[in-house]
Amino acid sequence: MLALSEPSAIGLVIAHGTVGNSLSSSQHPDVFVSSDGGYNWIGTLRGPHHYSILDSGALIVAVEAHHEGQVKTIKFSTDEGQCWKSYNFTEQPFFFAGLASEPGTKAMNVSVWGFRPEEDGQPMWVAVTIDFQSLITRECNNKDYEEWLAHSTDKGDSKRNGCVLGMKETYRRLKKQSVCRNGRNFVVTKKQIPCPCTREDYVCDYGYYRHVNTSACVRQPNTPNKTFETCLNGEEDELLTAGYRKVPSNKCEGGFTPQDVVQTVIRPCGVKPSPGPSAKSTSSVTHFDTPKERLVLILVSAGAAVIVLLAIFSAVLAVRRQVYRTRMPAYRFSNLRIQDDNNDISADLESGASSNGTAYQHDSDVEASALSVPRLTSVIRTGVSQCYYWSCCWLQRTRGRRLAKMFRAGGMLKLAALILAFLLAVFLAFQLLEINVEFKLASLARSLPANEEHTKPAVHKCGLSKACPPGHFAFKLASGAANVVGPRMCLEDKLIMSGVKNNVGRGINIALINGKTGELLKTAFYDMWAGDVEPFITFLKEIEDGSIIMMASFDDPATKLNDEARKLITDLGSSAVGNLGFRDNWIFLGGKGIKTKSPFEQHIKNSAATNKYEGWPEVLEMEGCVPQRQD
């Protein structure tokens, strides 16, 4: 018989097993019971038995399995298999055929059935129903229950004790020593508390591996960056994978927070993707987190800035010395020559007047000719002195203008040097302190007014290539990308499910829509890897006729998908769900009550030869127009 557990019997598991180094066909397994979900086991019954759980775990019954012998005794336990009692339910034994109880483990009666040979050789079928209500009469009260922490090991950190996927679950269940009945109104209650995060709550992202000594995620050498893009409704989700990625469905809070985490960038379709994580953030660099290290960096930055400023100040002083050295001799030379010229001119005039001793006569040609020589000489000397004087003035003014230009050039040089030193100091500080300054020119460009709207193509609902005819709903579906980017669903230009809306999860994501009005009725996702398929089957059975159903896979949609669930999805119009396998990608749109197969379905198998991602196939996308229900 297979292992047995029930959702209403918290922590109780019954199974067959053998203690030893190996198994052999000659060994007969014994019955073992675990009351903590399978972490610890105790042997309770010798030999193989048929068993069943009653009254939400408050009662266990078992009948010994005899291949050739007949049975008339049933065994039962009220303390989860620690003690057993026997009860003879018939005086005439019969060959055992089966043990059956009411589904749901709420009942307190069980039926044992088989056959008994008659005198004429023909078997007669026999069924005996045993009701334990007359044996266990007391109803359980609050004192009979206890708080039980699931997955508790009573070892290690108390804050992490019992944590699974970042959550602690505490259940209210019956104590082992309480002999009472839960009754049909018993409801399982639990409390969930988030756990602090640790490295175990994260997995290494693509291109990273877990270091043996530090357990940190380190980039693999020569591994290129990988990004995932999914375009829907004019927007594209670009996920930058770097370092760590939280385990799917993990709900831990606080605690360990890696510096390199997965980021999602939303941008318009067609825009150049952002560069992947730089080598600096993924290589083995030193992060300066302590105040002492940051103080050292600040001092180094300040020292570098002071050195640059001193060098510039020294250069400015050298330029100024050169300028003064050229300017001072020119001024002294000009003043001395001007004074000498003035003295020479006055002396010549005085000597000329005293040597002649006579006045100028207009009627004497001889005297005029005699006087003309010294006067001409004086005039020539005066003209030469004046010419030299004005030449020096012109040279002085020219030289002054040059000096003014040099002063202005020196001022501009000093200003430029100061600006350059400031920028250099800021750059060094930003680089050393690892501050990332990013100017998003793309967002600035998008914020500017568009002057060429008439050249843009028409945008239809959900980004479809053409508009849907009247009486149809526009839709667009995209499956998940590996186990990183969630699926997206759009209906009538409304994004109803996506990773950005935080309403998608591992397994099968489903959206239920009113087929007549297009109103979104419900969204849900069901984990087909580690979850339970029964809630998904219940959801499928409760879908009303005329509803539109949209489904998309994420990571693994098929491990827990049994035949009953596949049959229900097939009735919605699917033709590929029967072949859906582990980590396949699948998108589907169908309807409850349709008579034919739906044309809106895509399926791609998980194959190592054709997978786009490591372990997962490529993303599936589908768009179209689904008819509106008219009746």
XYZ file of C-alpha atoms in Angstrom:
631
model
C 0.000 0.000 0.000
C 1.195 3.506 -0.811
C 2.075 6.165 1.710
C -0.958 8.002 3.080
C -1.465 11.586 4.226
C -4.430 13.931 4.309
C -4.634 17.772 4.248
C -6.853 17.792 7.338
C -4.477 15.516 9.302
C -1.627 17.975 9.810
C 1.839 16.382 9.877
C 0.533 12.800 9.877
C 2.095 10.395 7.329
C 1.709 6.589 7.249
C 3.907 4.366 5.083
C 5.528 0.946 4.787
C 9.242 0.537 5.259
C 12.091 -1.720 6.264
C 15.047 -0.970 8.522
C 18.276 -2.299 7.100
C 21.132 -1.758 4.681
C 19.239 -3.078 1.666
C 15.881 -4.373 0.462
C 15.051 -7.901 -0.685
C 11.966 -9.682 -1.933
C 11.954 -11.987 1.101
C 11.541 -9.077 3.511
C 8.107 -8.033 4.679
C 7.756 -4.290 5.262
C 6.425 -2.868 8.499
C 4.142 0.102 9.135
C 5.803 3.370 10.131
C 4.110 6.579 11.251
C 5.449 10.134 11.207
C 3.762 12.961 13.074
C 6.029 15.783 11.849
C 5.582 15.552 8.097
C 8.166 12.828 7.467
C 11.192 14.164 9.365
C 11.027 11.454 12.038
C 9.466 7.961 11.910
C 8.483 5.312 14.442
C 7.697 1.668 13.739
C 4.159 0.887 14.902
C 2.896 -2.364 13.317
C 4.770 -5.470 12.313
C 4.113 -6.744 8.820
C 2.121 -5.185 5.964
C -1.280 -3.643 6.705
C -4.070 -1.748 5.006
C -4.698 1.557 6.804
C -6.924 4.614 6.731
C -7.143 8.007 8.501
C -10.430 9.042 10.143
C -11.757 12.116 11.999
C -9.113 14.531 10.584
C -6.246 12.481 12.033
C -7.710 11.829 15.466
C -8.201 8.143 14.594
C -6.129 5.650 12.564
C -7.423 2.208 11.605
C -5.532 -0.723 10.081
C -6.290 -4.279 8.929
C -3.513 -6.839 8.600
C -2.847 -7.959 5.040
C -3.097 -11.774 4.608
C -2.633 -13.106 1.135
C -4.136 -16.499 1.981
C -5.641 -16.140 5.439
C -8.938 -14.631 6.557
C -9.437 -11.577 8.787
C -11.902 -10.646 11.511
C -9.969 -8.016 13.532
C -9.403 -4.324 12.968
C -6.747 -2.259 14.780
C -7.147 1.396 15.744
C -5.078 4.134 17.427
C -6.043 7.511 18.930
C -2.502 8.835 19.515
C -1.038 8.829 16.001
C 0.133 5.213 16.095
C 1.921 5.113 19.440
C -0.567 2.639 20.944
C -2.917 0.247 19.124
C -6.052 -1.579 20.233
C -7.791 -4.477 18.486
C -11.489 -5.043 17.859
C -13.191 -8.151 16.407
C -15.773 -6.807 14.013
C -17.176 -10.219 12.934
C -17.483 -13.769 14.265
C -17.079 -15.343 10.850
C -13.783 -14.334 9.204
C -13.561 -13.683 5.479
C -10.968 -13.023 2.850
C -10.047 -9.340 2.905
C -10.586 -7.319 -0.306
C -10.536 -3.647 0.697
C -10.827 -0.900 3.305
C -12.930 2.160 2.475
C -14.023 5.306 4.294
C -15.855 8.479 3.388
C -13.695 10.882 1.347
C -12.243 13.818 3.238
C -11.351 11.968 6.475
C -14.224 13.742 8.314
C -16.162 10.561 9.089
C -15.646 8.212 12.014
C -16.823 5.016 10.320
C -14.981 2.662 8.004
C -16.103 -0.288 5.851
C -14.206 -3.557 5.553
C -15.283 -5.732 2.650
C -14.286 -9.070 1.165
C -15.742 -12.487 0.388
C -16.504 -15.723 2.235
C -16.727 -19.121 0.539
C -20.043 -20.943 0.884
C -20.774 -24.654 1.117
C -21.570 -24.838 -2.598
C -18.181 -23.405 -3.451
C -19.485 -20.034 -4.615
C -18.020 -16.915 -2.919
C -20.329 -14.570 -1.059
C -19.357 -10.904 -0.830
C -19.384 -9.417 2.671
C -19.141 -5.745 3.819
C -18.909 -4.699 7.451
C -19.171 -1.028 8.540
C -17.617 -0.059 11.878
C -18.726 3.175 13.570
C -16.307 4.522 16.189
C -18.630 7.247 17.465
C -19.935 4.908 20.142
C -16.327 4.302 21.274
C -15.076 7.925 21.207
C -17.883 10.104 22.493
C -16.223 13.248 23.888
C -15.986 16.343 21.718
C -12.597 18.073 21.694
C -12.215 21.512 23.322
C -9.504 24.183 23.203
C -7.369 22.429 25.814
C -7.073 19.415 23.536
C -5.227 21.363 20.822
C -1.681 22.672 20.498
C 0.296 25.014 18.254
C 2.643 23.048 16.004
C 5.440 24.634 13.955
C 5.850 22.781 10.693
C 9.355 21.780 9.548
C 10.753 22.496 12.991
C 14.062 20.816 13.805
C 14.771 22.477 17.202
C 18.322 23.113 16.011
C 20.240 26.153 14.845
C 18.918 29.696 14.761
C 15.484 30.056 16.331
C 14.621 32.803 13.852
C 15.156 30.391 10.960
C 13.734 27.267 12.617
C 10.850 25.957 10.531
C 11.453 28.326 7.603
C 10.570 26.969 4.170
C 10.595 29.328 1.177
C 10.913 32.246 3.553
C 7.831 31.468 5.671
C 7.046 29.861 9.018
C 3.734 28.013 9.227
C 2.188 27.279 12.600
C -0.834 24.928 12.673
C -3.438 24.189 15.316
C -3.789 20.440 15.723
C -4.926 17.812 18.250
C -2.578 16.705 21.005
C -1.477 13.079 20.919
C -2.684 12.308 24.429
C -6.196 13.741 23.860
C -8.823 11.065 23.302
C -11.685 12.946 21.668
C -13.181 13.550 18.278
C -12.653 16.573 16.037
C -16.042 16.284 14.382
C -17.174 17.337 10.943
C -16.890 21.044 11.726
C -13.144 20.878 12.324
C -11.199 23.352 10.174
C -7.438 23.480 9.824
C -6.041 26.879 10.850
C -2.517 28.130 10.300
C -0.448 31.264 10.870
C 2.242 32.420 8.481
C 5.207 34.557 9.540
C 7.931 35.712 7.117
C 11.501 34.699 7.923
C 14.641 36.825 7.597
C 16.435 36.183 4.322
C 19.713 34.291 4.097
C 21.938 33.239 1.203
C 19.964 29.988 1.011
C 16.909 31.992 -0.084
C 18.758 33.055 -3.243
C 20.152 31.152 -6.185
C 23.005 32.249 -8.388
C 21.852 33.900 -11.582
C 22.824 32.950 -15.130
C 26.577 33.127 -15.583
C 27.289 32.886 -11.838
C 28.286 30.031 -9.560
C 28.302 29.454 -5.812
C 31.762 29.922 -4.331
C 32.854 26.937 -2.258
C 34.342 28.834 0.675
C 32.157 31.953 0.929
C 28.843 30.721 -0.591
C 28.779 33.994 -2.547
C 27.667 34.107 -6.188
C 30.678 34.814 -8.421
C 30.568 35.475 -12.162
C 31.875 32.686 -14.328
C 34.878 33.688 -16.432
C 34.224 34.601 -20.072
C 30.464 34.496 -19.624
C 28.573 37.210 -21.549
C 25.742 39.159 -19.990
C 22.247 37.876 -20.708
C 19.053 39.869 -20.911
C 15.453 38.845 -21.491
C 13.077 41.057 -23.425
C 9.358 40.622 -23.941
C 7.490 43.263 -25.942
C 3.785 43.663 -25.333
C 1.426 46.585 -25.703
C 4.173 48.941 -26.831
C 6.332 48.294 -23.764
C 9.197 45.915 -23.253
C 10.329 44.342 -20.009
C 14.094 44.094 -19.994
C 15.401 42.073 -17.094
C 19.038 42.543 -16.224
C 20.345 39.376 -14.628
C 23.173 39.958 -12.178
C 24.517 38.044 -9.211
C 21.628 36.779 -7.116
C 18.030 35.849 -7.839
C 15.486 34.994 -5.149
C 14.103 31.464 -5.252
C 10.666 31.442 -6.951
C 7.772 31.702 -4.467
C 10.180 32.642 -1.662
C 8.613 35.235 0.667
C 11.434 36.034 3.086
C 11.859 39.618 4.272
C 14.867 41.604 5.512
C 18.006 39.802 6.585
C 20.559 39.154 3.866
C 20.148 41.536 0.942
C 22.606 41.031 -1.927
C 24.034 44.085 -3.631
C 23.666 42.567 -7.102
C 19.993 41.700 -7.574
C 17.721 41.263 -10.555
C 16.333 44.515 -11.895
C 13.521 45.025 -14.363
C 13.643 47.978 -16.731
C 10.446 48.958 -18.564
C 11.056 50.827 -21.812
C 9.281 51.377 -25.125
C 9.720 48.620 -27.686
C 12.526 49.211 -30.148
C 14.680 51.288 -27.797
C 18.237 50.010 -27.522
C 18.527 47.756 -24.474
C 20.501 48.939 -21.515
C 23.978 47.472 -21.139
C 24.316 44.495 -18.912
C 26.055 44.565 -15.577
C 29.526 45.981 -15.888
C 32.575 43.996 -15.144
C 33.165 46.121 -12.088
C 29.993 45.011 -10.376
C 30.547 41.336 -11.133
C 34.263 40.959 -10.629
C 36.002 40.551 -7.316
C 36.192 44.227 -6.323
C 36.464 45.648 -2.830
C 33.364 47.435 -1.620
C 34.159 50.264 0.770
C 31.503 49.948 3.411
C 33.213 50.773 6.702
C 33.635 54.402 7.877
C 37.401 53.942 8.107
C 37.684 52.871 4.475
C 35.497 55.718 3.284
C 37.569 58.211 5.315
C 40.724 56.953 3.638
C 39.116 57.372 0.225
C 38.005 60.916 1.025
C 41.530 61.824 2.168
C 43.035 60.326 -0.978
C 40.594 62.274 -3.139
C 41.320 65.506 -1.283
C 45.061 64.929 -1.578
C 44.811 64.363 -5.312
C 42.806 67.566 -5.688
C 45.365 69.567 -3.656
C 48.223 68.241 -5.773
C 46.452 69.254 -8.969
C 45.706 72.747 -7.600
C 49.331 73.246 -6.506
C 50.579 72.253 -9.933
C 48.215 74.722 -11.602
C 49.156 77.494 -9.145
C 52.856 76.935 -9.854
C 52.234 77.166 -13.579
C 50.353 80.455 -13.135
C 53.227 81.942 -11.075
C 55.746 80.957 -13.732
C 53.680 82.681 -16.434
C 53.379 85.854 -14.371
C 57.175 86.015 -13.748
C 57.814 85.706 -17.445
C 55.336 88.483 -18.188
C 56.883 90.945 -15.666
C 60.406 90.138 -16.834
C 59.475 91.146 -20.383
C 57.476 94.246 -19.364
C 59.751 96.190 -16.929
C 62.826 96.844 -19.184
C 60.602 98.188 -21.976
C 59.116 100.878 -19.713
C 62.518 102.006 -18.337
C 64.052 102.194 -21.792
C 61.215 104.318 -23.199
C 61.285 106.874 -20.329
C 65.066 107.404 -20.529
C 65.053 107.903 -24.276
C 62.226 110.423 -24.099
C 64.065 112.479 -21.451
C 67.331 112.420 -23.432
C 65.591 113.530 -26.599
C 63.952 116.505 -24.836
C 67.297 117.606 -23.353
C 69.041 117.367 -26.723
C 66.396 119.421 -28.492
C 66.474 122.309 -25.953
C 70.284 122.423 -25.934
C 70.487 122.602 -29.713
C 68.032 125.467 -29.862
C 69.945 127.477 -27.278
C 73.312 126.914 -28.972
C 71.930 127.922 -32.320
C 70.552 131.242 -31.049
C 73.722 132.243 -29.169
C 76.124 131.475 -32.061
C 74.304 133.622 -34.576
C 73.754 136.592 -32.308
C 71.496 138.307 -34.805
C 67.919 138.316 -35.724
C 66.488 136.970 -38.888
C 66.292 139.559 -41.727
C 63.926 139.082 -44.616
C 65.729 141.533 -46.952
C 69.158 140.011 -46.663
C 69.852 137.079 -48.862
C 73.308 136.521 -47.435
C 72.170 136.519 -43.897
C 69.297 134.284 -44.838
C 71.631 131.822 -46.429
C 73.991 132.049 -43.498
C 71.257 131.340 -41.041
C 69.670 128.545 -43.038
C 72.312 125.953 -42.246
C 72.015 125.893 -38.451
C 68.268 126.302 -38.552
C 67.910 123.414 -40.951
C 70.070 121.364 -38.661
C 67.871 122.213 -35.701
C 64.732 121.421 -37.602
C 66.129 118.111 -38.729
C 67.213 117.254 -35.213
C 63.840 118.325 -33.825
C 61.991 116.247 -36.433
C 64.167 113.261 -35.759
C 63.606 113.626 -32.011
C 59.864 113.989 -32.468
C 59.797 111.066 -34.858
C 61.726 108.954 -32.396
C 59.431 110.107 -29.618
C 56.275 109.124 -31.467
C 57.824 105.821 -32.530
C 58.523 105.017 -28.908
C 54.977 105.975 -27.984
C 53.604 103.778 -30.729
C 55.816 100.914 -29.628
C 54.790 101.481 -26.023
C 51.078 101.430 -26.881
C 51.491 98.362 -29.053
C 53.411 96.634 -26.322
C 50.728 97.639 -23.763
C 48.006 96.148 -25.901
C 49.999 92.953 -26.162
C 50.482 92.901 -22.413
C 46.740 93.464 -21.876
C 46.011 90.540 -24.176
C 48.514 88.456 -22.268
C 46.845 89.415 -18.957
C 43.446 88.497 -20.334
C 44.777 85.201 -21.687
C 46.344 84.491 -18.299
C 43.035 85.132 -16.523
C 41.175 82.819 -18.870
C 43.893 80.218 -18.423
C 43.575 80.402 -14.647
C 39.770 80.139 -14.864
C 39.989 77.145 -17.176
C 42.570 75.539 -14.886
C 40.347 76.012 -11.843
C 37.335 74.515 -13.641
C 39.427 71.584 -14.848
C 40.763 70.967 -11.353
C 37.253 71.046 -9.875
C 35.904 68.591 -12.432
C 38.891 66.318 -11.961
C 38.447 66.302 -8.189
C 34.718 65.542 -8.505
C 35.436 62.766 -10.989
C 37.988 61.160 -8.682
C 35.638 61.389 -5.736
C 32.779 59.796 -7.662
C 34.978 57.031 -9.004
C 36.555 56.184 -5.676
C 33.289 56.278 -3.771
C 31.604 54.169 -6.454
C 28.807 56.636 -7.118
C 27.078 55.982 -10.389
C 25.952 59.100 -12.175
C 23.695 58.293 -15.080
C 22.096 60.778 -17.386
C 19.138 59.165 -19.045
C 19.022 61.003 -22.312
C 16.474 58.583 -23.661
C 13.926 59.613 -21.041
C 14.712 63.268 -21.750
C 14.158 62.724 -25.430
C 10.853 61.015 -24.750
C 9.732 63.948 -22.629
C 10.224 66.430 -25.462
C 7.140 67.268 -27.535
C 6.748 65.165 -30.615
C 6.531 67.197 -33.795
C 6.219 64.270 -36.135
C 3.127 62.542 -34.837
C 1.707 62.345 -38.310
C 4.561 59.984 -39.320
C 3.896 57.448 -36.540
C 1.974 54.305 -37.482
C -1.454 53.710 -35.980
C -1.394 51.942 -32.595
C -4.091 49.343 -32.069
C -5.289 47.730 -28.857
C -2.708 45.575 -27.090
C -0.207 46.524 -29.802
C -1.871 44.384 -32.478
C -0.755 44.810 -36.071
C -4.315 45.637 -37.141
C -7.593 46.544 -35.502
C -10.138 43.894 -34.564
C -13.541 43.920 -36.291
C -16.647 44.882 -34.310
C -17.892 42.231 -31.912
C -14.376 40.967 -31.125
C -11.973 41.401 -28.219
C -8.318 42.184 -28.931
C -5.864 40.076 -26.935
C -2.161 39.344 -26.704
C -0.466 36.526 -24.803
C 3.173 35.868 -23.922
C 4.536 32.938 -21.965
C 7.198 33.227 -19.306
C 10.889 33.442 -20.155
C 12.664 30.595 -18.364
C 11.941 31.047 -14.635
C 12.927 34.723 -14.630
C 10.418 36.842 -16.574
C 6.765 36.116 -15.897
C 4.045 35.803 -18.549
C 1.966 38.738 -19.790
C -1.698 38.904 -20.750
C -3.443 41.849 -22.406
C -7.140 42.166 -23.258
C -8.721 45.188 -24.908
C -5.594 47.273 -24.316
C -5.568 46.442 -20.580
C -2.661 44.590 -19.027
C -4.359 42.041 -16.784
C -1.433 39.808 -15.775
C 2.331 40.451 -15.754
C 5.375 40.459 -13.559
C 5.054 44.229 -13.193
C 1.547 43.806 -11.717
C 2.971 41.112 -9.424
C 0.093 38.698 -10.061
C 1.923 35.877 -11.879
C 3.751 32.846 -10.538
C 5.340 29.527 -11.347
C 3.145 26.951 -13.073
C -0.033 27.785 -15.003
C -1.256 31.393 -14.964
C -4.934 31.805 -15.771
C -7.284 34.724 -16.365
C -11.063 34.336 -16.459
C -13.046 36.840 -18.583
C -16.740 37.406 -19.128
C -17.286 36.354 -22.736
C -20.081 38.877 -23.274
C -18.776 42.067 -21.644
C -15.012 41.460 -21.639
C -14.894 42.104 -17.893
C -12.028 40.491 -15.996
C -13.535 38.085 -13.471
C -10.509 36.511 -11.802
C -6.763 35.919 -12.123
C -4.794 33.140 -10.458
C -1.704 30.977 -10.823
C -1.205 27.379 -9.718
C 2.209 25.897 -8.970
C 2.547 22.698 -10.965
C 5.993 21.875 -9.615
C 5.644 21.959 -5.826
C 1.968 22.826 -5.380
C -1.286 20.877 -5.285
C -3.327 20.265 -8.425
C -6.641 19.897 -6.583
C -7.306 23.663 -6.180
C -6.625 24.053 -9.905
C -9.116 21.298 -10.730
C -11.694 22.952 -8.480
C -11.139 26.256 -10.280
C -11.627 24.630 -13.696
C -14.843 22.904 -12.611
C -16.352 26.164 -11.355
C -15.917 28.042 -14.654
C -19.289 29.094 -16.045
C -20.402 28.562 -19.644
C -19.583 31.404 -22.013
C -16.441 32.456 -20.161
C -13.155 33.160 -21.948
C -10.081 31.528 -20.432
C -6.528 32.724 -21.035
C -3.625 30.521 -19.868
C 0.156 30.935 -20.003
C 2.987 28.816 -18.649
C 5.838 29.980 -16.448
C 8.817 27.731 -15.586
C 7.132 24.308 -15.199
C 3.428 23.863 -16.074
C 3.110 20.071 -16.179
C 4.737 18.089 -13.350
C 1.631 18.015 -11.118
C -0.859 18.242 -14.010
C -2.798 14.959 -13.812
C -5.198 13.380 -16.306
C -8.288 14.948 -14.733
C -6.893 18.463 -15.061
C -5.767 17.823 -18.648
C -9.248 16.558 -19.509
C -10.865 19.705 -18.111
C -8.509 21.938 -20.116
C -9.168 19.850 -23.229
C -12.894 20.504 -22.779
C -12.088 24.242 -22.942
C -10.776 23.774 -26.487
C -7.134 22.828 -25.997
C -5.492 20.281 -28.279
C -1.918 20.453 -26.938
C -2.373 20.141 -23.172
C -2.263 16.347 -23.430
C 1.364 16.560 -24.607
C 2.401 19.289 -22.168
C 5.610 18.243 -20.417
C 8.205 19.403 -17.926
C 9.277 23.033 -18.554
C 7.418 23.271 -21.862
C 6.201 26.696 -22.929
C 2.474 26.939 -23.642
C -0.105 29.670 -24.224
C -3.790 29.081 -24.790
C -7.070 30.962 -25.139
C -10.290 28.978 -25.005
C -13.840 29.076 -23.777
C -16.210 27.119 -21.601
C -18.887 25.402 -23.645
C -17.286 25.628 -27.109
C -17.890 22.669 -29.410
C -14.672 22.830 -31.456
C -10.966 23.147 -30.763
C -9.636 26.631 -30.151
C -7.381 28.115 -32.874
C -5.566 30.205 -30.268
C -2.909 27.879 -28.868
C 0.864 27.503 -29.119
C 3.143 24.894 -27.608
C 6.913 24.375 -27.724
C 8.706 21.411 -26.165
C 11.586 21.635 -23.731
C 14.552 20.287 -25.692
C 18.233 20.789 -24.978
C 18.917 20.914 -28.727
C 16.525 23.788 -29.454
C 16.195 25.661 -26.136
C 16.932 29.373 -26.297
C 17.674 29.624 -22.589
C 19.598 27.195 -20.461
C 16.982 24.566 -19.612
C 13.964 26.390 -21.079
C 12.591 26.968 -24.583
C 12.035 30.378 -26.121
C 9.179 32.730 -25.265
C 5.874 32.201 -27.064
C 3.763 35.169 -28.189
C 0.308 35.172 -29.730
C -2.168 37.909 -30.651
C -5.574 37.911 -32.224
C -9.267 38.769 -32.001
C -11.628 36.505 -30.066
C -15.359 36.704 -30.918
C -17.641 38.239 -28.344
C -20.431 36.086 -26.971
C -23.699 37.262 -28.510
C -26.405 35.244 -26.727
